[in-house]
């Protein structure tokens, strides 16, 4: 009885030579996964705007001309200044136009505001401008609060960004 139990356990526990898979018999391609990695790619859901404000203006010369003229008529941008020069070192065009609007509305020097928002020191900057702490760029709201502390910075920034988007939309039509 003992011998038959050992033989039986060896038969059950030992792999059969016929059940081993030959490498030549392996399937040629991987089966389709149950999910579709191409269909649900979350990276595609995030908008990537790698273009700076100057790149956006340079790629669409008509937008630059219309927006420059529109801002000059509203006396937000001086007649002798181009929008590309004003928007150099800004990451987004809306941020640049909003900064121009805020500097006009609140009578803040644009070069000081530009320095705080972009973190890059513009060439013609007055000595009265205090640059951003640590040389890092800050948001428009924080910059307004720093340069003009007696105003409601949050509502001013929100209104300027809304009107900047409208200006860009009007100029692109």
PDB file of C-alpha atoms in Angstrom:
ATOM      1  CA  UNK A   1       0.000   0.000   0.000  1.00  0.00           C
ATOM      2  CA  UNK A   2       2.788   2.318   0.845  1.00  0.00           C
ATOM      3  CA  UNK A   3       4.495   1.655  -2.450  1.00  0.00           C
ATOM      4  CA  UNK A   4       1.335   2.367  -4.433  1.00  0.00           C
ATOM      5  CA  UNK A   5       0.876   5.677  -2.561  1.00  0.00           C
ATOM      6  CA  UNK A   6       4.415   6.771  -3.498  1.00  0.00           C
ATOM      7  CA  UNK A   7       3.897   5.803  -7.133  1.00  0.00           C
ATOM      8  CA  UNK A   8       0.579   7.605  -7.217  1.00  0.00           C
ATOM      9  CA  UNK A   9       2.036  10.788  -5.667  1.00  0.00           C
ATOM     10  CA  UNK A  10       4.929  10.761  -8.172  1.00  0.00           C
ATOM     11  CA  UNK A  11       2.518  10.429 -11.061  1.00  0.00           C
ATOM     12  CA  UNK A  12       0.364  13.302  -9.797  1.00  0.00           C
ATOM     13  CA  UNK A  13       3.175  15.660  -8.769  1.00  0.00           C
ATOM     14  CA  UNK A  14       5.595  15.099 -11.640  1.00  0.00           C
ATOM     15  CA  UNK A  15       4.955  17.056 -14.813  1.00  0.00           C
ATOM     16  CA  UNK A  16       4.208  15.018 -17.824  1.00  0.00           C
ATOM     17  CA  UNK A  17       6.704  15.311 -20.663  1.00  0.00           C
ATOM     18  CA  UNK A  18       3.889  15.646 -23.164  1.00  0.00           C
ATOM     19  CA  UNK A  19       2.414  18.661 -21.367  1.00  0.00           C
ATOM     20  CA  UNK A  20       5.606  20.727 -21.644  1.00  0.00           C
ATOM     21  CA  UNK A  21       5.205  23.400 -24.293  1.00  0.00           C
ATOM     22  CA  UNK A  22       7.635  23.469 -27.148  1.00  0.00           C
ATOM     23  CA  UNK A  23       9.088  26.976 -27.813  1.00  0.00           C
ATOM     24  CA  UNK A  24       8.223  26.545 -31.490  1.00  0.00           C
ATOM     25  CA  UNK A  25       4.548  26.062 -30.578  1.00  0.00           C
ATOM     26  CA  UNK A  26       4.335  29.413 -28.706  1.00  0.00           C
ATOM     27  CA  UNK A  27       1.812  31.943 -30.033  1.00  0.00           C
ATOM     28  CA  UNK A  28       3.314  34.458 -32.472  1.00  0.00           C
ATOM     29  CA  UNK A  29       1.705  37.640 -31.099  1.00  0.00           C
ATOM     30  CA  UNK A  30       0.589  38.837 -27.714  1.00  0.00           C
ATOM     31  CA  UNK A  31      -3.152  38.699 -27.211  1.00  0.00           C
ATOM     32  CA  UNK A  32      -5.086  41.977 -27.102  1.00  0.00           C
ATOM     33  CA  UNK A  33      -5.256  43.349 -23.562  1.00  0.00           C
ATOM     34  CA  UNK A  34      -8.688  43.780 -21.999  1.00  0.00           C
ATOM     35  CA  UNK A  35      -8.127  47.546 -21.983  1.00  0.00           C
ATOM     36  CA  UNK A  36      -7.118  49.743 -24.867  1.00  0.00           C
ATOM     37  CA  UNK A  37      -4.084  51.847 -23.897  1.00  0.00           C
ATOM     38  CA  UNK A  38      -4.458  53.979 -27.023  1.00  0.00           C
ATOM     39  CA  UNK A  39      -8.093  54.796 -26.360  1.00  0.00           C
ATOM     40  CA  UNK A  40      -7.887  55.971 -22.763  1.00  0.00           C
ATOM     41  CA  UNK A  41      -4.620  57.844 -22.548  1.00  0.00           C
ATOM     42  CA  UNK A  42      -4.937  60.463 -19.773  1.00  0.00           C
ATOM     43  CA  UNK A  43      -1.977  62.447 -21.116  1.00  0.00           C
ATOM     44  CA  UNK A  44      -4.063  63.367 -24.150  1.00  0.00           C
ATOM     45  CA  UNK A  45      -6.682  64.974 -21.904  1.00  0.00           C
ATOM     46  CA  UNK A  46      -4.268  67.637 -20.639  1.00  0.00           C
ATOM     47  CA  UNK A  47      -3.686  70.599 -22.913  1.00  0.00           C
ATOM     48  CA  UNK A  48      -0.018  71.246 -23.482  1.00  0.00           C
ATOM     49  CA  UNK A  49       0.695  74.795 -24.552  1.00  0.00           C
ATOM     50  CA  UNK A  50       4.412  74.700 -25.148  1.00  0.00           C
ATOM     51  CA  UNK A  51       4.295  77.947 -27.103  1.00  0.00           C
ATOM     52  CA  UNK A  52       5.303  81.132 -25.346  1.00  0.00           C
ATOM     53  CA  UNK A  53       3.436  84.393 -25.912  1.00  0.00           C
ATOM     54  CA  UNK A  54       5.953  85.458 -28.569  1.00  0.00           C
ATOM     55  CA  UNK A  55       5.647  82.099 -30.341  1.00  0.00           C
ATOM     56  CA  UNK A  56       1.864  82.426 -30.379  1.00  0.00           C
ATOM     57  CA  UNK A  57       2.120  85.913 -31.878  1.00  0.00           C
ATOM     58  CA  UNK A  58       4.798  84.932 -34.399  1.00  0.00           C
ATOM     59  CA  UNK A  59       2.834  81.919 -35.619  1.00  0.00           C
ATOM     60  CA  UNK A  60      -0.209  84.080 -36.319  1.00  0.00           C
ATOM     61  CA  UNK A  61       0.865  87.443 -37.725  1.00  0.00           C
ATOM     62  CA  UNK A  62      -2.732  88.501 -38.319  1.00  0.00           C
ATOM     63  CA  UNK A  63      -3.530  88.001 -34.625  1.00  0.00           C
ATOM     64  CA  UNK A  64      -0.525  90.104 -33.656  1.00  0.00           C
ATOM     65  CA  UNK A  65      -1.490  92.985 -35.937  1.00  0.00           C
ATOM     66  CA  UNK A  66      -5.151  93.000 -34.886  1.00  0.00           C
ATOM     67  CA  UNK A  67      -4.434  92.620 -31.171  1.00  0.00           C
ATOM     68  CA  UNK A  68      -1.710  95.282 -31.227  1.00  0.00           C
ATOM     69  CA  UNK A  69      -4.037  97.714 -32.987  1.00  0.00           C
ATOM     70  CA  UNK A  70      -6.909  96.877 -30.634  1.00  0.00           C
ATOM     71  CA  UNK A  71      -4.797  97.480 -27.513  1.00  0.00           C
ATOM     72  CA  UNK A  72      -3.323 100.687 -28.939  1.00  0.00           C
ATOM     73  CA  UNK A  73      -6.800 102.063 -29.712  1.00  0.00           C
ATOM     74  CA  UNK A  74      -7.837 101.337 -26.119  1.00  0.00           C
ATOM     75  CA  UNK A  75      -4.602 103.071 -25.000  1.00  0.00           C
ATOM     76  CA  UNK A  76      -3.502  99.982 -23.096  1.00  0.00           C
ATOM     77  CA  UNK A  77      -0.403  99.529 -25.257  1.00  0.00           C
ATOM     78  CA  UNK A  78       1.634 102.657 -26.116  1.00  0.00           C
ATOM     79  CA  UNK A  79       1.715 103.628 -29.807  1.00  0.00           C
ATOM     80  CA  UNK A  80       5.500 103.291 -30.032  1.00  0.00           C
ATOM     81  CA  UNK A  81       5.604  99.793 -28.497  1.00  0.00           C
ATOM     82  CA  UNK A  82       4.921  96.486 -30.232  1.00  0.00           C
ATOM     83  CA  UNK A  83       3.024  93.656 -28.603  1.00  0.00           C
ATOM     84  CA  UNK A  84       5.847  91.185 -29.267  1.00  0.00           C
ATOM     85  CA  UNK A  85       8.310  93.364 -27.349  1.00  0.00           C
ATOM     86  CA  UNK A  86       5.879  93.745 -24.468  1.00  0.00           C
ATOM     87  CA  UNK A  87       5.088  90.018 -24.350  1.00  0.00           C
ATOM     88  CA  UNK A  88       8.654  88.738 -24.458  1.00  0.00           C
ATOM     89  CA  UNK A  89       9.344  86.246 -21.637  1.00  0.00           C
ATOM     90  CA  UNK A  90       5.651  85.662 -20.869  1.00  0.00           C
ATOM     91  CA  UNK A  91       4.546  82.036 -21.005  1.00  0.00           C
ATOM     92  CA  UNK A  92       1.020  82.729 -22.208  1.00  0.00           C
ATOM     93  CA  UNK A  93      -0.457  85.462 -24.348  1.00  0.00           C
ATOM     94  CA  UNK A  94      -3.461  85.873 -22.040  1.00  0.00           C
ATOM     95  CA  UNK A  95      -1.117  86.476 -19.111  1.00  0.00           C
ATOM     96  CA  UNK A  96       0.685  89.192 -21.083  1.00  0.00           C
ATOM     97  CA  UNK A  97      -2.475  90.998 -22.197  1.00  0.00           C
ATOM     98  CA  UNK A  98      -3.907  90.750 -18.675  1.00  0.00           C
ATOM     99  CA  UNK A  99      -0.712  92.281 -17.257  1.00  0.00           C
ATOM    100  CA  UNK A 100      -0.952  95.115 -19.776  1.00  0.00           C
ATOM    101  CA  UNK A 101      -4.568  95.700 -18.764  1.00  0.00           C
ATOM    102  CA  UNK A 102      -3.763  95.674 -15.038  1.00  0.00           C
ATOM    103  CA  UNK A 103      -0.843  98.060 -15.442  1.00  0.00           C
ATOM    104  CA  UNK A 104      -3.102 100.449 -17.383  1.00  0.00           C
ATOM    105  CA  UNK A 105      -6.077 100.164 -15.004  1.00  0.00           C
ATOM    106  CA  UNK A 106      -4.170 100.435 -11.724  1.00  0.00           C
ATOM    107  CA  UNK A 107      -1.419 102.762 -13.005  1.00  0.00           C
ATOM    108  CA  UNK A 108       1.333 100.248 -12.184  1.00  0.00           C
ATOM    109  CA  UNK A 109       4.574 100.391 -14.125  1.00  0.00           C
ATOM    110  CA  UNK A 110       4.376  97.540 -16.655  1.00  0.00           C
ATOM    111  CA  UNK A 111       8.062  96.622 -16.403  1.00  0.00           C
ATOM    112  CA  UNK A 112       7.720  96.071 -12.628  1.00  0.00           C
ATOM    113  CA  UNK A 113       4.630  93.929 -13.108  1.00  0.00           C
ATOM    114  CA  UNK A 114       6.306  92.001 -15.924  1.00  0.00           C
ATOM    115  CA  UNK A 115       9.343  91.334 -13.742  1.00  0.00           C
ATOM    116  CA  UNK A 116       7.175  89.945 -10.933  1.00  0.00           C
ATOM    117  CA  UNK A 117       4.954  87.819 -13.183  1.00  0.00           C
ATOM    118  CA  UNK A 118       7.694  86.361 -15.402  1.00  0.00           C
ATOM    119  CA  UNK A 119      10.623  86.303 -12.984  1.00  0.00           C
ATOM    120  CA  UNK A 120      12.889  87.692 -15.726  1.00  0.00           C
ATOM    121  CA  UNK A 121      14.221  91.204 -15.240  1.00  0.00           C
ATOM    122  CA  UNK A 122      13.335  93.419 -18.207  1.00  0.00           C
ATOM    123  CA  UNK A 123      16.037  95.719 -19.538  1.00  0.00           C
ATOM    124  CA  UNK A 124      14.350  99.085 -18.997  1.00  0.00           C
ATOM    125  CA  UNK A 125      13.339  98.762 -15.344  1.00  0.00           C
ATOM    126  CA  UNK A 126      13.346 101.575 -12.811  1.00  0.00           C
ATOM    127  CA  UNK A 127      15.109 101.456  -9.475  1.00  0.00           C
ATOM    128  CA  UNK A 128      11.798 101.702  -7.633  1.00  0.00           C
ATOM    129  CA  UNK A 129      10.782  98.214  -8.796  1.00  0.00           C
ATOM    130  CA  UNK A 130      11.253  95.449  -6.294  1.00  0.00           C
ATOM    131  CA  UNK A 131      11.832  92.184  -8.089  1.00  0.00           C
ATOM    132  CA  UNK A 132      10.217  88.925  -7.087  1.00  0.00           C
ATOM    133  CA  UNK A 133      11.500  87.320  -3.927  1.00  0.00           C
ATOM    134  CA  UNK A 134      14.036  84.622  -4.691  1.00  0.00           C
ATOM    135  CA  UNK A 135      13.957  85.528  -8.374  1.00  0.00           C
ATOM    136  CA  UNK A 136      10.966  83.231  -8.930  1.00  0.00           C
ATOM    137  CA  UNK A 137       7.911  84.229 -10.916  1.00  0.00           C
ATOM    138  CA  UNK A 138       4.683  84.812  -9.025  1.00  0.00           C
ATOM    139  CA  UNK A 139       1.097  84.820 -10.113  1.00  0.00           C
ATOM    140  CA  UNK A 140      -0.669  87.903 -11.370  1.00  0.00           C
ATOM    141  CA  UNK A 141      -2.773  88.172  -8.206  1.00  0.00           C
ATOM    142  CA  UNK A 142       0.266  88.057  -5.934  1.00  0.00           C
ATOM    143  CA  UNK A 143       2.114  90.592  -8.113  1.00  0.00           C
ATOM    144  CA  UNK A 144      -0.795  93.036  -7.991  1.00  0.00           C
ATOM    145  CA  UNK A 145      -1.031  92.601  -4.234  1.00  0.00           C
ATOM    146  CA  UNK A 146       2.688  93.294  -3.885  1.00  0.00           C
ATOM    147  CA  UNK A 147       2.764  96.371  -6.125  1.00  0.00           C
ATOM    148  CA  UNK A 148      -0.618  97.876  -5.216  1.00  0.00           C
ATOM    149  CA  UNK A 149      -1.655  96.536  -1.815  1.00  0.00           C
ATOM    150  CA  UNK A 150      -4.681  98.836  -1.397  1.00  0.00           C
ATOM    151  CA  UNK A 151      -6.685  97.140  -4.190  1.00  0.00           C
ATOM    152  CA  UNK A 152      -8.608  93.893  -4.417  1.00  0.00           C
ATOM    153  CA  UNK A 153      -5.930  91.941  -6.273  1.00  0.00           C
ATOM    154  CA  UNK A 154      -7.977  88.790  -6.783  1.00  0.00           C
ATOM    155  CA  UNK A 155     -10.900  90.492  -8.524  1.00  0.00           C
ATOM    156  CA  UNK A 156      -8.584  92.742 -10.562  1.00  0.00           C
ATOM    157  CA  UNK A 157      -6.599  89.742 -11.813  1.00  0.00           C
ATOM    158  CA  UNK A 158      -9.733  87.727 -12.563  1.00  0.00           C
ATOM    159  CA  UNK A 159     -11.300  90.635 -14.477  1.00  0.00           C
ATOM    160  CA  UNK A 160      -8.082  91.333 -16.404  1.00  0.00           C
ATOM    161  CA  UNK A 161      -7.714  87.674 -17.427  1.00  0.00           C
ATOM    162  CA  UNK A 162     -11.351  87.510 -18.546  1.00  0.00           C
ATOM    163  CA  UNK A 163     -11.020  90.668 -20.636  1.00  0.00           C
ATOM    164  CA  UNK A 164      -7.675  89.471 -22.052  1.00  0.00           C
ATOM    165  CA  UNK A 165      -9.307  86.245 -23.260  1.00  0.00           C
ATOM    166  CA  UNK A 166     -12.089  88.312 -24.839  1.00  0.00           C
ATOM    167  CA  UNK A 167      -9.550  90.603 -26.540  1.00  0.00           C
ATOM    168  CA  UNK A 168      -7.659  87.647 -27.995  1.00  0.00           C
ATOM    169  CA  UNK A 169     -10.900  86.018 -29.135  1.00  0.00           C
ATOM    170  CA  UNK A 170     -12.051  89.269 -30.799  1.00  0.00           C
ATOM    171  CA  UNK A 171      -8.708  89.720 -32.539  1.00  0.00           C
ATOM    172  CA  UNK A 172      -8.624  86.132 -33.802  1.00  0.00           C
ATOM    173  CA  UNK A 173     -12.105  86.355 -35.386  1.00  0.00           C
TER     174      UNK A 173
END
